[in-house]
Tab-separated table of C-alpha atoms in Angstrom:
chain	number	residue	atom	x	y	z
A	1	ARG	CA	206.465	-28.658	81.571
A	2	THR	CA	203.416	-29.157	83.750
A	3	PRO	CA	200.712	-26.536	83.126
A	4	THR	CA	200.302	-23.901	85.808
A	5	THR	CA	197.078	-22.026	86.259
A	6	ALA	CA	196.292	-18.453	87.182
A	7	ASN	CA	193.027	-16.603	87.637
A	8	THR	CA	192.560	-13.363	85.739
A	9	GLU	CA	190.489	-10.375	86.801
A	10	ASN	CA	187.390	-11.873	85.128
A	11	ASN	CA	187.991	-15.292	86.762
A	12	ARG	CA	189.038	-16.957	83.502
A	13	VAL	CA	191.523	-19.729	84.193
A	14	LEU	CA	194.663	-19.588	82.039
A	15	LYS	CA	196.984	-22.534	81.539
A	16	MET	CA	200.615	-21.602	80.968
A	17	ILE	CA	202.768	-24.346	79.494
A	18	GLY	CA	206.260	-24.882	78.141
A	19	LEU	CA	207.097	-26.922	75.033
A	20	CYS	CA	210.362	-28.851	75.295
A	21	ASN	CA	211.977	-30.998	72.584
A	22	LYS	CA	212.746	-34.353	74.220
A	23	CYS	CA	215.673	-35.108	71.887
A	24	THR	CA	217.539	-31.797	72.099
A	25	ARG	CA	216.171	-30.667	75.484
A	26	THR	CA	215.564	-27.184	74.098
A	27	TRP	CA	212.471	-25.047	74.672
A	28	MET	CA	210.219	-23.580	71.985
A	29	GLY	CA	209.613	-19.862	72.244
A	30	GLN	CA	210.213	-16.476	70.654
A	31	SER	CA	213.633	-15.336	69.496
A	32	SER	CA	214.764	-12.298	71.474
A	33	PHE	CA	216.530	-10.842	68.443
A	34	LEU	CA	214.302	-11.597	65.447
A	35	GLY	CA	210.925	-12.223	67.076
A	36	SER	CA	210.478	-15.483	65.187
A	37	VAL	CA	209.470	-18.904	66.517
A	38	VAL	CA	212.525	-20.884	67.636
A	39	CYS	CA	213.353	-24.011	69.603
A	40	THR	CA	216.795	-23.119	70.934
A	41	ALA	CA	216.506	-22.111	74.607
A	42	LYS	CA	218.448	-24.320	76.989
A	43	LYS	CA	216.413	-23.001	79.965
A	44	PHE	CA	212.732	-22.228	80.345
A	45	GLY	CA	212.112	-18.487	80.628
A	46	LYS	CA	209.589	-15.775	79.840
A	47	ASN	CA	210.100	-16.122	76.050
A	48	GLU	CA	209.116	-19.797	76.309
A	49	GLU	CA	205.739	-19.286	78.033
A	50	TRP	CA	202.666	-20.394	76.087
A	51	GLU	CA	198.974	-20.055	76.914
A	52	LEU	CA	196.317	-22.524	75.783
A	53	ASP	CA	193.010	-21.049	74.659
A	54	ASP	CA	190.542	-21.583	77.527
A	55	GLY	CA	192.685	-24.411	78.875
A	56	VAL	CA	191.294	-26.931	76.372
A	57	MET	CA	194.167	-29.192	75.380
A	58	GLU	CA	192.326	-31.482	72.904
A	59	ARG	CA	192.013	-28.849	70.133
A	60	THR	CA	193.177	-25.364	70.924
A	61	LYS	CA	194.770	-22.178	69.718
A	62	ILE	CA	198.134	-21.309	71.285
A	63	LEU	CA	199.349	-17.878	72.359
A	64	CYS	CA	203.030	-17.003	72.912
A	65	ALA	CA	203.023	-14.702	75.935
A	66	ALA	CA	206.241	-12.898	74.908
A	67	ALA	CA	205.208	-12.047	71.332
A	68	ASN	CA	204.306	-8.486	70.325
A	69	TRP	CA	206.450	-6.899	73.027
A	70	GLY	CA	204.912	-8.950	75.829
A	71	ASN	CA	201.287	-8.451	74.757
A	72	GLY	CA	201.073	-11.978	73.334
A	73	GLY	CA	200.587	-13.345	69.843
A	74	TRP	CA	198.597	-16.258	68.454
A	75	LEU	CA	200.677	-18.971	66.746
A	76	ASN	CA	200.044	-19.497	63.012
A	77	VAL	CA	201.188	-22.044	60.441
A	78	ASP	CA	202.101	-20.051	57.346
A	79	ASP	CA	202.591	-22.598	54.583
A	80	GLU	CA	201.118	-25.801	53.207
A	81	THR	CA	203.982	-27.983	54.472
A	82	GLY	CA	203.350	-27.002	58.095
A	83	GLU	CA	207.003	-26.066	58.551
A	84	LYS	CA	206.812	-22.260	58.768
A	85	PHE	CA	205.390	-20.530	61.842
A	86	SER	CA	204.676	-16.932	62.790
A	87	PHE	CA	202.932	-14.900	65.464
A	88	GLY	CA	199.751	-12.990	64.773
A	89	GLY	CA	198.421	-10.246	66.949
A	90	TYR	CA	196.836	-10.628	70.359
A	91	GLU	CA	193.419	-9.180	69.509
A	92	ALA	CA	190.190	-11.137	68.853
A	93	ALA	CA	190.539	-11.026	65.037
A	94	SER	CA	193.998	-12.617	65.205
A	95	LYS	CA	192.696	-15.263	67.581
A	96	ARG	CA	189.925	-16.171	65.114
A	97	ASN	CA	192.522	-16.594	62.336
A	98	ALA	CA	195.039	-18.525	64.445
A	99	SER	CA	195.842	-22.160	63.678
A	100	LEU	CA	194.195	-24.937	65.683
A	101	TRP	CA	196.466	-27.470	67.438
A	102	SER	CA	195.721	-30.898	68.856
């Protein structure tokens, strides 16, 4: 999905994106029931909204807007194989510990 931008109260520009699997045409987001990272949504919705850190797409941290009851959560890789994901908190400490993506 094409990034959309919005200005916040402190004039920081946020880029909201959607991540869609080209093969299955499903969207990556947060499970409504378990709160885990899934790629099962057939339509893009609020659970599939992602924010890029400072709008830098080359190497960035990614926040799921729906995580932590709508407060947001930084996406983490939890194991050495890179196959297990989880959401951290939305505060600065969680952002510092979040995984970098490129």
